XYZ file of C-alpha atoms in Angstrom:
328
model
C 0.480 9.697 -25.558
C -3.059 9.160 -26.519
C -5.049 11.835 -28.006
C -6.996 13.934 -25.807
C -10.795 13.945 -26.478
C -12.508 17.175 -27.261
C -15.171 16.686 -24.713
C -15.833 14.530 -21.643
C -19.424 13.302 -20.624
C -20.389 14.330 -17.104
C -21.502 10.831 -16.587
C -17.870 9.441 -16.799
C -16.682 11.735 -14.143
C -13.081 11.485 -15.181
C -11.061 13.399 -12.472
C -10.135 16.706 -14.226
C -8.313 19.353 -12.564
C -11.416 21.413 -11.739
C -12.816 18.510 -9.760
C -9.630 18.095 -7.967
C -9.600 21.801 -6.855
C -13.215 21.682 -5.644
C -12.536 18.531 -3.727
C -9.839 20.040 -1.916
C -11.814 23.165 -0.869
C -14.748 20.943 0.218
C -12.458 18.663 2.388
C -10.465 21.359 4.080
C -13.415 22.374 6.384
C -14.648 18.916 6.930
C -11.178 17.478 7.878
C -10.035 20.351 10.323
C -11.852 18.625 13.309
C -10.091 15.413 12.530
C -6.569 16.776 12.428
C -6.176 18.368 15.928
C -3.663 15.912 17.055
C -1.320 16.985 14.078
C -1.990 20.727 14.542
C 1.014 20.905 17.002
C 3.363 19.533 14.212
C 5.171 22.076 12.011
C 5.035 21.292 8.230
C 8.724 20.159 8.270
C 7.880 17.504 11.088
C 4.608 16.414 9.261
C 6.751 16.003 6.025
C 9.594 14.175 7.923
C 7.076 11.593 9.424
C 5.208 10.920 6.112
C 8.338 10.900 4.125
C 9.999 8.199 6.504
C 7.491 5.609 5.444
C 8.654 5.558 1.907
C 11.733 3.850 0.498
C 11.139 5.996 -2.512
C 8.785 9.136 -3.098
C 7.657 10.540 -6.316
C 7.905 13.404 -5.891
C 9.186 14.979 -2.697
C 8.400 18.632 -3.687
C 4.918 17.498 -4.581
C 4.666 15.779 -0.895
C 5.598 18.979 0.677
C 3.223 21.165 -1.297
C 0.195 18.617 -0.411
C 1.028 18.603 3.197
C 1.399 22.493 3.131
C -2.022 22.985 1.388
C -4.377 20.253 2.548
C -5.055 19.623 6.202
C -5.925 16.095 5.848
C -4.390 14.346 2.812
C -6.093 10.940 1.559
C -3.653 8.090 1.464
C -4.733 4.895 -0.410
C -3.487 1.510 0.605
C -4.861 -1.927 -0.472
C -4.643 -5.488 -0.087
C -6.037 -8.807 -1.352
C -7.556 -10.966 1.229
C -5.566 -13.982 0.172
C -4.698 -16.046 3.308
C -2.578 -15.710 6.571
C -1.108 -12.366 7.630
C 2.642 -12.031 8.039
C 4.429 -9.473 10.025
C 5.235 -7.276 6.919
C 1.434 -6.927 6.250
C 0.628 -6.802 9.962
C 3.256 -5.001 12.099
C 4.809 -2.957 9.435
C 1.553 -1.696 7.900
C 0.327 -0.815 11.382
C 3.534 1.297 12.094
C 3.189 3.053 8.740
C -0.663 3.692 9.013
C -0.148 5.134 12.581
C 2.714 7.454 11.353
C 0.392 8.648 8.651
C -2.614 9.197 10.956
C -0.235 11.050 13.575
C 0.651 13.469 10.650
C -3.101 14.216 10.118
C -3.541 11.994 7.108
C -6.629 9.931 6.418
C -5.871 6.380 5.176
C -8.314 4.547 3.015
C -7.595 0.859 3.019
C -9.091 -0.885 0.085
C -10.114 -4.353 0.934
C -9.800 -5.580 -2.688
C -12.068 -8.702 -2.535
C -12.988 -8.591 -6.307
C -9.315 -8.134 -7.099
C -8.578 -11.367 -5.222
C -11.261 -13.164 -7.111
C -9.938 -11.942 -10.222
C -6.336 -13.245 -9.108
C -7.901 -16.455 -8.205
C -7.161 -16.408 -4.559
C -9.007 -18.586 -2.166
C -10.099 -20.587 -5.394
C -12.012 -17.455 -6.479
C -14.590 -18.052 -3.892
C -15.967 -14.626 -2.750
C -17.267 -15.900 0.367
C -13.977 -17.210 1.710
C -12.265 -14.012 0.390
C -14.664 -11.891 2.614
C -13.955 -14.111 5.729
C -10.147 -13.676 5.084
C -10.521 -9.865 4.887
C -12.641 -9.632 8.072
C -9.841 -11.698 9.757
C -7.107 -9.341 8.672
C -9.140 -6.347 10.031
C -9.369 -8.073 13.332
C -5.724 -8.613 13.348
C -4.914 -4.891 12.739
C -7.309 -3.891 15.537
C -5.437 -6.275 17.786
C -2.062 -4.982 16.758
C -2.861 -1.462 17.661
C -3.833 0.254 14.521
C -5.043 3.751 15.132
C -8.508 3.255 13.470
C -9.665 7.020 14.166
C -7.831 7.988 11.060
C -8.561 4.844 8.901
C -11.443 3.765 6.732
C -11.839 0.251 5.503
C -13.625 0.004 2.180
C -14.702 -3.281 0.340
C -14.098 -2.914 -3.265
C -17.041 -5.036 -4.199
C -19.369 -2.872 -2.287
C -17.910 0.459 -3.251
C -17.819 -0.305 -7.010
C -21.235 -1.580 -6.993
C -22.669 1.556 -5.356
C -20.837 3.832 -7.667
C -20.628 1.771 -10.903
C -21.451 4.657 -13.075
C -18.243 6.408 -11.783
C -15.954 3.428 -11.589
C -16.392 1.447 -14.912
C -16.095 4.592 -17.232
C -12.887 5.428 -15.483
C -11.585 1.958 -15.985
C -12.535 2.034 -19.595
C -10.918 5.298 -20.131
C -7.569 3.940 -18.717
C -7.790 0.810 -20.617
C -8.300 2.614 -24.017
C -5.482 4.979 -23.379
C -2.953 2.401 -23.016
C -1.312 -0.398 -24.972
C -1.408 -4.106 -23.860
C 2.389 -4.318 -23.439
C 2.273 -1.244 -20.945
C -0.382 -2.931 -18.979
C 1.231 -6.388 -18.756
C 4.300 -4.674 -17.440
C 2.318 -3.996 -14.366
C 1.649 -7.756 -13.684
C 4.160 -7.623 -10.777
C 1.413 -5.925 -8.785
C -0.378 -9.336 -8.804
C 2.688 -11.229 -7.802
C 3.159 -12.410 -11.252
C 6.114 -12.075 -13.535
C 6.134 -11.046 -17.172
C 6.602 -14.614 -18.109
C 3.486 -15.913 -16.520
C 0.500 -16.762 -18.483
C -1.986 -14.313 -17.656
C -5.843 -14.707 -17.744
C -7.940 -11.986 -19.235
C -9.012 -11.146 -15.988
C -5.533 -10.666 -14.696
C -4.675 -8.425 -17.624
C -7.725 -6.232 -16.716
C -6.489 -6.013 -13.133
C -3.939 -3.102 -13.534
C -6.540 -0.929 -15.155
C -8.876 -1.369 -12.149
C -6.057 -0.759 -9.649
C -5.069 2.366 -11.519
C -8.667 3.542 -11.488
C -8.899 2.961 -7.688
C -6.419 5.756 -7.123
C -8.758 8.280 -8.607
C -11.905 6.487 -7.461
C -10.823 6.829 -3.888
C -9.702 10.310 -4.477
C -6.106 9.536 -3.214
C -3.522 12.028 -2.790
C -0.839 9.541 -1.824
C -0.396 6.091 -3.139
C 0.925 4.326 0.157
C 1.825 0.871 -1.223
C 4.818 -1.454 -1.336
C 7.745 -1.178 -3.868
C 6.282 -4.073 -5.628
C 3.225 -1.990 -6.780
C 5.161 0.960 -7.979
C 4.638 0.292 -11.749
C 0.824 0.732 -11.536
C 1.234 3.697 -9.350
C 3.386 5.233 -12.173
C 0.695 4.353 -14.553
C -1.723 6.522 -12.613
C 0.758 9.393 -12.903
C 1.008 8.778 -16.613
C -2.734 8.962 -16.747
C -2.837 12.375 -15.317
C -0.576 13.492 -18.258
C -3.103 11.910 -20.794
C -6.075 13.862 -19.032
C -4.237 16.966 -18.429
C -4.583 16.854 -14.701
C -1.809 18.765 -12.845
C -2.305 17.241 -9.280
C -0.801 13.751 -9.708
C -1.051 11.220 -6.959
C 2.282 11.091 -5.003
C 3.805 7.793 -4.759
C 5.089 6.725 -1.424
C 6.450 3.228 -1.798
C 7.406 1.385 1.316
C 10.162 -1.070 2.013
C 9.460 -4.814 1.270
C 10.522 -7.005 4.139
C 12.693 -9.901 2.801
C 12.001 -13.439 3.506
C 13.968 -15.451 6.170
C 15.996 -17.329 3.812
C 18.924 -16.268 1.499
C 18.032 -14.388 -1.482
C 14.233 -14.051 -0.574
C 13.582 -10.210 -1.507
C 9.888 -10.560 -0.372
C 8.236 -12.417 2.464
C 6.061 -15.012 0.971
C 2.825 -16.516 2.341
C 3.395 -19.553 0.029
C 6.577 -20.393 1.761
C 5.896 -20.765 5.613
C 9.561 -21.131 6.424
C 10.261 -17.742 4.946
C 7.589 -15.893 6.975
C 6.664 -14.925 10.451
C 3.008 -15.065 10.515
C 0.911 -12.966 12.909
C -0.664 -16.035 14.720
C 2.689 -17.807 15.204
C 3.476 -19.068 18.540
C 6.667 -17.798 20.237
C 8.487 -21.252 19.950
C 7.661 -21.401 16.373
C 9.037 -17.821 15.886
C 12.195 -18.637 17.747
C 12.845 -21.661 15.415
C 12.209 -19.697 12.302
C 14.598 -17.052 13.506
C 17.451 -19.469 14.479
C 17.153 -21.064 11.080
C 17.203 -17.679 9.216
C 20.043 -16.411 7.032
C 22.187 -14.182 9.360
C 25.716 -14.453 8.461
C 28.296 -12.702 10.709
C 29.705 -9.373 9.423
C 27.165 -9.188 6.611
C 24.561 -6.545 6.372
C 23.261 -6.495 2.966
C 20.435 -8.992 2.322
C 20.319 -10.058 6.031
C 16.724 -10.329 6.971
C 17.293 -10.422 10.680
C 18.931 -7.074 10.447
C 16.179 -5.749 8.268
C 13.516 -6.939 10.887
C 15.490 -5.026 13.462
C 15.446 -1.750 11.271
C 11.771 -1.974 10.293
C 9.950 -3.805 13.095
C 11.862 -3.696 16.363
C 13.360 -0.212 16.308
C 10.198 1.664 15.164
C 8.042 -0.331 17.652
C 10.322 -0.882 20.846
C 12.992 1.899 20.146
C 15.647 -0.405 21.445
C 17.212 -3.987 21.060
C 19.542 -5.679 23.505
C 21.811 -8.490 22.400
C 22.362 -10.780 25.420
C 25.973 -12.039 25.611
C 28.170 -13.762 27.985
C 30.592 -11.458 29.921
C 33.588 -13.184 28.282
C 32.020 -12.233 24.834
C 31.719 -8.657 25.948
C 28.553 -8.564 27.777
C 25.236 -7.249 26.783
C 24.964 -4.650 24.141
């Protein structure tokens, strides 16, 4: 563990325990009017709704305490505007966000345009990245995301407006971690440990870790593929002696349509169902999908039923001929 400095300059605004406590007190009054829809829920009901989103939760007891003490917890989610939107990013995210809002949470969606540029998405062209980001927001609106409890924040705008807070935080995280620890987080960029990373991509995890504190997030609501950098944020809390650690609520990753594809990929159109796909195109993709009889594990069609169809429609009917047992 890195050595604790004897003093911290007020200009760096590292998130100490005192600042967390004062933030909670200030937000309790301001958030009360925004949580009327969740007031009828018991603490246990709120917990069950929020916990249902995560395939993994670090830590469950901390989540219960947070929901008991703070009327409107802040949930952080983020995305790189990097191309077309598939149903995992479109429908599944909408389902999860609406659950959080119904439980009284405020969701801050971090539109990571600078991060997309660092990761060389859209050729690093920030204007194109901006256009993609606006397109994705419009899809979420059309999908039915409850925007009353959602705030979209562009990373370039927010960081520029509060650079005096952001960059000292990034630098503090960077100096407290060895390079191998940071490189182990390369998965968050869709990279493996074996990929040749640019200097910008090595800096990326330090920035994403800083985002958690910069956005004053109580809950990191991201996919399982972002787990490592969220754990890094909790480790950073140990370094700065902060008791209130961000809770990690990692949602399930929808697999691709082909056998062995653990994650839906935008780069492989045959593995993904995109939000603007026509019905005929979706039908063709589903018919070609990996779906062996009597096999549940690794079956993408059954996963889509579990994580997309049932949460959205509550039921699913299999149409069969009478001689095959009829509809079920």
